[in-house]
mmCIF file of C-alpha atoms in Angstrom:
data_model
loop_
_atom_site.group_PDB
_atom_site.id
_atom_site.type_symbol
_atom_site.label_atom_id
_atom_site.label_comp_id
_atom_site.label_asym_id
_atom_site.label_seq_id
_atom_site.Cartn_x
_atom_site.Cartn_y
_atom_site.Cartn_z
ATOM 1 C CA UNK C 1 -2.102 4.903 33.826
ATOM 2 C CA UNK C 2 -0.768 2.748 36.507
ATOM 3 C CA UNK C 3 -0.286 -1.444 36.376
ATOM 4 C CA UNK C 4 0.332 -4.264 38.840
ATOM 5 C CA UNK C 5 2.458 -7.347 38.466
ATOM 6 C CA UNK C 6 0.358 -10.247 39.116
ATOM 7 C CA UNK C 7 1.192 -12.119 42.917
ATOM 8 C CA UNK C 8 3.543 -14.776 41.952
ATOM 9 C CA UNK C 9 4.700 -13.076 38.377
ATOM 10 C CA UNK C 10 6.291 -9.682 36.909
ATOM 11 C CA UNK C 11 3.218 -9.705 34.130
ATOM 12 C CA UNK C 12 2.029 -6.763 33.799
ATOM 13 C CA UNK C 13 -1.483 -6.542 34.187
ATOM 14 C CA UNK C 14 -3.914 -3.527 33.405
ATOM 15 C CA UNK C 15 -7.699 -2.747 33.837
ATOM 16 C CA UNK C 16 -9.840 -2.973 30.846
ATOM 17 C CA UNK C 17 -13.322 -2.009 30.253
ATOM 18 C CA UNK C 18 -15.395 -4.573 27.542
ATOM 19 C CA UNK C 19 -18.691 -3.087 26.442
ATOM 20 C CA UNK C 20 -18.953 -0.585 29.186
ATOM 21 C CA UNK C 21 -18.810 -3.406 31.476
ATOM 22 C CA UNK C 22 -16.061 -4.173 34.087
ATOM 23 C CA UNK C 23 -13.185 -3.422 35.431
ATOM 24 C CA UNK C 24 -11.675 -6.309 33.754
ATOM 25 C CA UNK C 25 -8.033 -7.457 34.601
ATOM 26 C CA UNK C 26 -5.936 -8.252 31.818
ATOM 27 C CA UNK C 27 -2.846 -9.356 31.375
ATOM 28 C CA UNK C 28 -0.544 -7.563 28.510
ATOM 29 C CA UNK C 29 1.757 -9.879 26.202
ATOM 30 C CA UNK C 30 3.014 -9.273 22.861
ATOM 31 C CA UNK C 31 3.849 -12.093 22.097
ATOM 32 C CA UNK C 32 0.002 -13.276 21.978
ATOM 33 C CA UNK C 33 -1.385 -13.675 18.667
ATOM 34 C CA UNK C 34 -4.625 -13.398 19.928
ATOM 35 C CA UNK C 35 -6.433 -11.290 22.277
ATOM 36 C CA UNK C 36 -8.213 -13.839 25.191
ATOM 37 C CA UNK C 37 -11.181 -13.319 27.294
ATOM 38 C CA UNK C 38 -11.342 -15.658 29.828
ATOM 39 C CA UNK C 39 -15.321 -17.881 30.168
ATOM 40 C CA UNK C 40 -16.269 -15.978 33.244
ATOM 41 C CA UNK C 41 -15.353 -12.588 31.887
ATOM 42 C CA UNK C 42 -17.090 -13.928 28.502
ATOM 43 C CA UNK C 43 -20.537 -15.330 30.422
ATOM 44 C CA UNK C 44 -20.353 -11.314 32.609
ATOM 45 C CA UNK C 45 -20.339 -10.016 28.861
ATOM 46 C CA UNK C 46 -23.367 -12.373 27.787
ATOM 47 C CA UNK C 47 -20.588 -14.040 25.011
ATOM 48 C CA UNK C 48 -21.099 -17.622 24.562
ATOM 49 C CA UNK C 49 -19.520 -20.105 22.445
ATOM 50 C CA UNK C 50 -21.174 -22.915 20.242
ATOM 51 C CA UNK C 51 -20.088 -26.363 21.370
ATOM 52 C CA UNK C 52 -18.598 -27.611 18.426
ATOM 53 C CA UNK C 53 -16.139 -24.734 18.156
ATOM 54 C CA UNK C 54 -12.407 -26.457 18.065
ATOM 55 C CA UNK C 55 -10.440 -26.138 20.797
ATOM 56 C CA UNK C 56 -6.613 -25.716 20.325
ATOM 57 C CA UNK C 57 -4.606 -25.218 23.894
ATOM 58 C CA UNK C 58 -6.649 -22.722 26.362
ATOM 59 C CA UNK C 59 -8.028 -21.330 23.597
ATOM 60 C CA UNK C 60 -11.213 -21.478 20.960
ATOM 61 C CA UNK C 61 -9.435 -21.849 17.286
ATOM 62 C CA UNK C 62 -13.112 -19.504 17.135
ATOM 63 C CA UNK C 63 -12.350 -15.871 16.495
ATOM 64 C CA UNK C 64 -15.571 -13.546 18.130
ATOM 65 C CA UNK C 65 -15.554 -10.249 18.645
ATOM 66 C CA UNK C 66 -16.127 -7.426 21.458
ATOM 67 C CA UNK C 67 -18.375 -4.024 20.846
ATOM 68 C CA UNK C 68 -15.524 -2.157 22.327
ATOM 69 C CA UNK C 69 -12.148 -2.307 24.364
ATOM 70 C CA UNK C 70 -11.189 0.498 26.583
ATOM 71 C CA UNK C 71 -7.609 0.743 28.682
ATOM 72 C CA UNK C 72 -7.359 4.150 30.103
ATOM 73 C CA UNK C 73 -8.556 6.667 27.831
ATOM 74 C CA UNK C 74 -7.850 4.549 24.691
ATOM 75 C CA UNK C 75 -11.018 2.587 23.120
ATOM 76 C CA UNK C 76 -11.021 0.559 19.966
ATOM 77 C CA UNK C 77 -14.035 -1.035 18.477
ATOM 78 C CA UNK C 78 -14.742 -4.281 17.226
ATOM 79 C CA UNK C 79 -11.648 -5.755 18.952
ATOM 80 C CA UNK C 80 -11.175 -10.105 17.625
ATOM 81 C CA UNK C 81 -11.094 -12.320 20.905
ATOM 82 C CA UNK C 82 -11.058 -15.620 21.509
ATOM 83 C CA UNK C 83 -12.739 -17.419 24.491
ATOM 84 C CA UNK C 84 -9.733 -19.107 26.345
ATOM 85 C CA UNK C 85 -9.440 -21.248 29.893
ATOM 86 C CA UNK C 86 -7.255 -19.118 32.318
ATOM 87 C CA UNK C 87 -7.482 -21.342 35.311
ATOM 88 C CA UNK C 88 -3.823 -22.520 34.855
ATOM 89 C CA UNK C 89 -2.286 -19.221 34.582
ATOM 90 C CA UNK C 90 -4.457 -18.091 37.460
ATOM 91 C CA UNK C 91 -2.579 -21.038 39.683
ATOM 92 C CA UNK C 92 0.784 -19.826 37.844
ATOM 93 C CA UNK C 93 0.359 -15.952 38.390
ATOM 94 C CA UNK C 94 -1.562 -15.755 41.816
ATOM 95 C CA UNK C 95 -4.364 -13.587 40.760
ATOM 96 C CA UNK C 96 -7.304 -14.437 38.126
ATOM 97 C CA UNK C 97 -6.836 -12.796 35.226
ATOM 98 C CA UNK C 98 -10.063 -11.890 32.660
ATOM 99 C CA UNK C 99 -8.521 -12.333 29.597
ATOM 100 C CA UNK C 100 -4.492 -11.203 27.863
ATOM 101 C CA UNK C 101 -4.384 -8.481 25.806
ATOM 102 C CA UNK C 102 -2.729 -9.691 22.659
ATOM 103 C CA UNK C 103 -1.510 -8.075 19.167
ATOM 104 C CA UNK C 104 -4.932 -7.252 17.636
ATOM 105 C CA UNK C 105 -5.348 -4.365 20.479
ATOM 106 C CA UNK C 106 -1.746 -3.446 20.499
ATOM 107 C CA UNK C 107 -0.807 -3.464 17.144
ATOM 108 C CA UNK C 108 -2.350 -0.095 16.336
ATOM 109 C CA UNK C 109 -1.144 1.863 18.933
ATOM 110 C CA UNK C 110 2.242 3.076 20.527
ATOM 111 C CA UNK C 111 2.704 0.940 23.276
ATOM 112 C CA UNK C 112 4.426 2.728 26.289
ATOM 113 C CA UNK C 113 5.664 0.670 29.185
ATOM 114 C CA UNK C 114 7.815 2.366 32.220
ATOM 115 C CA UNK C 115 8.883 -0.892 34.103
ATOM 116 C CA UNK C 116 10.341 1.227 37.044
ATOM 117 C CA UNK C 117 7.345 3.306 37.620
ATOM 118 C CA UNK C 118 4.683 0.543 36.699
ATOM 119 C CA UNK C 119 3.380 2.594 34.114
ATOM 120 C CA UNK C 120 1.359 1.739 31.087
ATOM 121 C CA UNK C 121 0.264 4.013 27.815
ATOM 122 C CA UNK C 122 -1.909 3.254 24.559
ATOM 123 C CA UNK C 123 -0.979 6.296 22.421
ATOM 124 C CA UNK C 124 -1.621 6.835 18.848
ATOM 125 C CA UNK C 125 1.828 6.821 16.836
ATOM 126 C CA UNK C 126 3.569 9.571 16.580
ATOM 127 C CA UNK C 127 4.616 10.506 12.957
ATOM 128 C CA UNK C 128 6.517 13.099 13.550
ATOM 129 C CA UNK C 129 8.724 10.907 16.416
ATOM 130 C CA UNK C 130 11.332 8.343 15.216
ATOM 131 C CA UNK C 131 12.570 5.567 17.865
ATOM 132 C CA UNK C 132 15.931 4.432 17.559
ATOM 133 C CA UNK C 133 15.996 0.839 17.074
ATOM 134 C CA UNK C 134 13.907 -0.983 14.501
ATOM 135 C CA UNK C 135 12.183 -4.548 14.387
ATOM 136 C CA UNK C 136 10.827 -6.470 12.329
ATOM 137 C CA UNK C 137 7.050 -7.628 12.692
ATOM 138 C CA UNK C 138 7.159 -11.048 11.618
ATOM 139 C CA UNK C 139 3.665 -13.397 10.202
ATOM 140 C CA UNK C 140 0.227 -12.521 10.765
ATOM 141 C CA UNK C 141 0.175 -12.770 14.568
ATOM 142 C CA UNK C 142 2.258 -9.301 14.450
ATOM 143 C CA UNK C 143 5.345 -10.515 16.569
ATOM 144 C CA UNK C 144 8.421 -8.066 17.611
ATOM 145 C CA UNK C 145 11.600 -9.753 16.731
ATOM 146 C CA UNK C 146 14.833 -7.392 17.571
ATOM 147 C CA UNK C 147 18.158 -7.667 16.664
ATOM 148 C CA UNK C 148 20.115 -8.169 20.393
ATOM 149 C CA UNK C 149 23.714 -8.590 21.387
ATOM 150 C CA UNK C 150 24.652 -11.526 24.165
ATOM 151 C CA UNK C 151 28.000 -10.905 25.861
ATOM 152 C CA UNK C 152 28.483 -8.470 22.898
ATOM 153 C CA UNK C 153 28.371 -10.975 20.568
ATOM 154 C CA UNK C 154 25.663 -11.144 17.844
ATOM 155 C CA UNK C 155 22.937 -10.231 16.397
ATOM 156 C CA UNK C 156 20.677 -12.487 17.175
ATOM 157 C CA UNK C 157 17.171 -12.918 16.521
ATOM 158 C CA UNK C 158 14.985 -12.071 19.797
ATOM 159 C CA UNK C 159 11.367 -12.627 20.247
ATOM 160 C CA UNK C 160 9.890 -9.542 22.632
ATOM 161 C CA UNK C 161 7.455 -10.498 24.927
ATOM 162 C CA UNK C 162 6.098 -8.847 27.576
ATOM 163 C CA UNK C 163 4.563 -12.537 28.720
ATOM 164 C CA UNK C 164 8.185 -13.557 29.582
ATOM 165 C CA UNK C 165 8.971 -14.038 33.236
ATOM 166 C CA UNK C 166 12.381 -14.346 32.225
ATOM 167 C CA UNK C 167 14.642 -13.342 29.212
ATOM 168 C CA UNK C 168 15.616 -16.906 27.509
ATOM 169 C CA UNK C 169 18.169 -18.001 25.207
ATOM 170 C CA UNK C 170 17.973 -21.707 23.059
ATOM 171 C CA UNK C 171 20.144 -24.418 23.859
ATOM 172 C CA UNK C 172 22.409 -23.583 21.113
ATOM 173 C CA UNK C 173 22.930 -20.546 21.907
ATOM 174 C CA UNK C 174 23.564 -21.783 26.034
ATOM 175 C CA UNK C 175 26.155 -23.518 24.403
ATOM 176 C CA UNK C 176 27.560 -21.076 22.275
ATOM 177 C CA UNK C 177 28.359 -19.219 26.244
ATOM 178 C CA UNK C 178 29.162 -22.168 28.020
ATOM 179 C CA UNK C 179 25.825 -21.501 29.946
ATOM 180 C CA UNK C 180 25.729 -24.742 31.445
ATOM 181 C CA UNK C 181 28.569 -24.218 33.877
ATOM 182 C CA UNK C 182 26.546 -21.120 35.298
ATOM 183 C CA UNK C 183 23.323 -22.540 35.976
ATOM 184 C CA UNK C 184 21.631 -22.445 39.153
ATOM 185 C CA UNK C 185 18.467 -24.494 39.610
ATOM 186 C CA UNK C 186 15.338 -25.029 37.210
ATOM 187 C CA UNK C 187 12.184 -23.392 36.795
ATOM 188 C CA UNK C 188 8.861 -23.512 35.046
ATOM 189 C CA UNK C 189 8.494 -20.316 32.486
ATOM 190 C CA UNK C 190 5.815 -18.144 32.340
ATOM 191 C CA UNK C 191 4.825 -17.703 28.865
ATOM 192 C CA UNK C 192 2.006 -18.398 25.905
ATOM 193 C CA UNK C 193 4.614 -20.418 23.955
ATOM 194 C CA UNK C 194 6.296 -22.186 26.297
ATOM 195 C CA UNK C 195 4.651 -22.031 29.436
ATOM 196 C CA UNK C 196 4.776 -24.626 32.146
ATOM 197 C CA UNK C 197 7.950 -26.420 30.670
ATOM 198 C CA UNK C 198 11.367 -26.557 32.228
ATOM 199 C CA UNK C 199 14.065 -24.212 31.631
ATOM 200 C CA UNK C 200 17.876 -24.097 33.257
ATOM 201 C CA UNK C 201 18.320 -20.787 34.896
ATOM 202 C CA UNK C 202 21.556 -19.240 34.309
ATOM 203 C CA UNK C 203 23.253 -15.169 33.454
ATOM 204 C CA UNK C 204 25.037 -13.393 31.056
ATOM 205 C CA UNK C 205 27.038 -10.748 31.206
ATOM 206 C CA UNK C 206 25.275 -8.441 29.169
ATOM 207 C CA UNK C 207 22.348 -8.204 26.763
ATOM 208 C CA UNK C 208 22.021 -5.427 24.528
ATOM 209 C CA UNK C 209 19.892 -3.926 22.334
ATOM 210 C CA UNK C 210 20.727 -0.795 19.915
ATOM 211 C CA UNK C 211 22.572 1.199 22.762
ATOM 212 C CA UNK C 212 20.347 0.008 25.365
ATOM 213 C CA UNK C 213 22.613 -2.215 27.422
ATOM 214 C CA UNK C 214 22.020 -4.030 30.846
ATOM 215 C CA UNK C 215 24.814 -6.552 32.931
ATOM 216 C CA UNK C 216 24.577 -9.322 34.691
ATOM 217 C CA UNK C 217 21.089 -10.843 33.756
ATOM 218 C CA UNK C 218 19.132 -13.769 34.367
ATOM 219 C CA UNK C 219 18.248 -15.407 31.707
ATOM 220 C CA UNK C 220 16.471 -19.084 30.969
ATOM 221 C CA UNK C 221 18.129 -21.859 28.742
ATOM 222 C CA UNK C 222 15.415 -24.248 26.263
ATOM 223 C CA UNK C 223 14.309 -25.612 23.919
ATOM 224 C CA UNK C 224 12.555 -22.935 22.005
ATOM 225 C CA UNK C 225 11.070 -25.459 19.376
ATOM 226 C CA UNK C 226 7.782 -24.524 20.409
ATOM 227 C CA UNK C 227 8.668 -21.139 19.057
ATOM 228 C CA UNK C 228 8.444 -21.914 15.018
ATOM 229 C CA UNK C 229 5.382 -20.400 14.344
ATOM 230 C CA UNK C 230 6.490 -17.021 14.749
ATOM 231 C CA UNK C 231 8.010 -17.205 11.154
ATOM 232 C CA UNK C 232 11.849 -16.722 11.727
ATOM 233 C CA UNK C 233 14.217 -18.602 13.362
ATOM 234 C CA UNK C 234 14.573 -17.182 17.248
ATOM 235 C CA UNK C 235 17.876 -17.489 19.510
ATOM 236 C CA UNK C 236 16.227 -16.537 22.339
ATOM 237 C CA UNK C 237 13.186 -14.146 23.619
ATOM 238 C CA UNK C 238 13.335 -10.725 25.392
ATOM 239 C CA UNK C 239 11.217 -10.945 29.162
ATOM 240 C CA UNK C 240 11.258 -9.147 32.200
ATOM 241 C CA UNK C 241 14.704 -9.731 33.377
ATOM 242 C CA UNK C 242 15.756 -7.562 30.368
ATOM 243 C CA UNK C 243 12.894 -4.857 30.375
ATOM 244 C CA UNK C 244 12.538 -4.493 34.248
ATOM 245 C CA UNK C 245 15.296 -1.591 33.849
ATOM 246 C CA UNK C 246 13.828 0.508 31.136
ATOM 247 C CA UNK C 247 10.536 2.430 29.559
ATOM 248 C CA UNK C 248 9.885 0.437 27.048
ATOM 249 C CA UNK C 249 8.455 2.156 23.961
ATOM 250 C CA UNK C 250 7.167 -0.090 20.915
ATOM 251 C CA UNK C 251 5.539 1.707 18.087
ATOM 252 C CA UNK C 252 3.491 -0.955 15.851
ATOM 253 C CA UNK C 253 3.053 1.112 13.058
ATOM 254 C CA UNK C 254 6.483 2.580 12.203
ATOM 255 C CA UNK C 255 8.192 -0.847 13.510
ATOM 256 C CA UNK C 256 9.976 1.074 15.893
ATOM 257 C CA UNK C 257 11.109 1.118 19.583
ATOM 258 C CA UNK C 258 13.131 2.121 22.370
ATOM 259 C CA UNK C 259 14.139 1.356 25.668
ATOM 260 C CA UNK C 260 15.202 4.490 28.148
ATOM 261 C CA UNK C 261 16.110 4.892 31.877
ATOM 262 C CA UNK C 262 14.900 7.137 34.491
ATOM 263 C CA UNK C 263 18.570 8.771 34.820
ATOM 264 C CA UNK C 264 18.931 9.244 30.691
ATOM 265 C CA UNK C 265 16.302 10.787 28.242
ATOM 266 C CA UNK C 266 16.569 8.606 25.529
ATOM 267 C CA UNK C 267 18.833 5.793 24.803
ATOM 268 C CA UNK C 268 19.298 5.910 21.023
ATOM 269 C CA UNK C 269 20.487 3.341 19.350
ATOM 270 C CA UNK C 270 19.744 1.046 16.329
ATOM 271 C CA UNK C 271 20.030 -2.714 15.722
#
């Protein structure tokens, strides 16, 4: 099925169904440990939270659930939301998004994203079908964390997260590169762990993962701090400005994936 990128961001955003009901828009990020459902969506869906639920960010620290998600032809039952305040990330993306579909949808499926062709699949694993490069899904939230190259230099430990406006690297590791003396301006970043802070923009000459390599890429230098509670210790996190190139294919299951271009079948590799 086919996705846009929101206005003012490359997120990739998809129609979902909740209960029958919709379309909803939905934003897809795998680096959120929870699926969100925005209060408008919610109060369309007759979902309603008590008033002393916590509160922790945008979101309730309340986990609910829906009857039934559908994206495409997939559906999955009794999917865990949370209710969550989007109004921020509407004035950050340009468009008003219903909810983000997090780890408890994906992490069932094979996850099939074609970047080029703005593309989008929810497939049940293959068994039969081995991807070339494993990860590692790290704490209870179900994060990808790949080995990656910088500059062919490495491994490092990437988070990957299709959330990510841009691909960023941690201070250390800017000045591991000498990033510093490349940078060329500031922006806010676009994502659920660090979004609305400051990072230095700057590139690298390459960033690879397994075989899958791409040159010259803009990348983000922080403070990734924010960034412990994925479980292991991160150097950086894999966004857009990496992925825009490839179909990216992450199997949850097997702990596989793969990134391929329109001119080559498959780029095998492993980390």
């Amino acid at each position: 099925m086919k996705f846009e990128f929101a206005d003012k961001a490359p997120l990739v955003v998809v129609e979902a169904r909740l209960n029958n009901k919709g379309p909803f828009k939905f934003i897809v990020d795998t680096a959120s440990s929870v699926t969100v459902v925005g209060r408008e969506a919610a109060e369309v869906l007759g979902i309603y939270q008590n008033s002393d639920s916590a509160i922790s960010g945008c979101c309730s620290s309340k986990i609910l659930a829906v009857g039934s998600m559908q994206i495409g032809d997939m559906r999955k039952s009794r999917v865990p939301i949370s209710l969550g305040n989007l109004s921020l990330l509407s004035k950050e993306t340009g468009i008003q998004p219903d909810g983000i579909i997090g780890s408890p949808f994906l992490k069932d499926y094979q996850v099939v994203i074609d970047y080029p062709r703005r593309q989008i699949a929810f497939e049940e694993p293959e068994q039969e079908h081995s991807l070339p490069t494993k990860f590692r899904l790290v704490s209870d939230a179900n994060f990808i964390v790949v080995e990656t190259k910088i500059n062919e230099k490495g491994p490092f430990n990437f988070l990957v997260d299709t959330g990510a406006t841009k691909t960023v690297v941690t201070r250390q590791i800017g000045q591991i590169f000498d990033l510093g003396e490349f940078s060329h301006g500031r922006k806010k970043a676009l994502s659920g762990f660090y979004a609305c802070t400051t990072m230095i923009l700057s590139k690298v000459k390459s960033i690879q993962v397994g075989k899958a390599k791409s040159t010259d890429v803009e990348v983000g230098v922080q403070d990734l701090s924010l960034c412990d509670g994925v479980g292991v210790p991160l150097d950086g996190v894999l966004g857009y400005t990496f992925m825009k190139d490839y179909r990216v294919t992450i199997n949850y299951p097997r702990r596989e994936m793969s990134f391929a271009k329109e001119d080559e079948s498959e780029i095998d590799g492993s980390s």
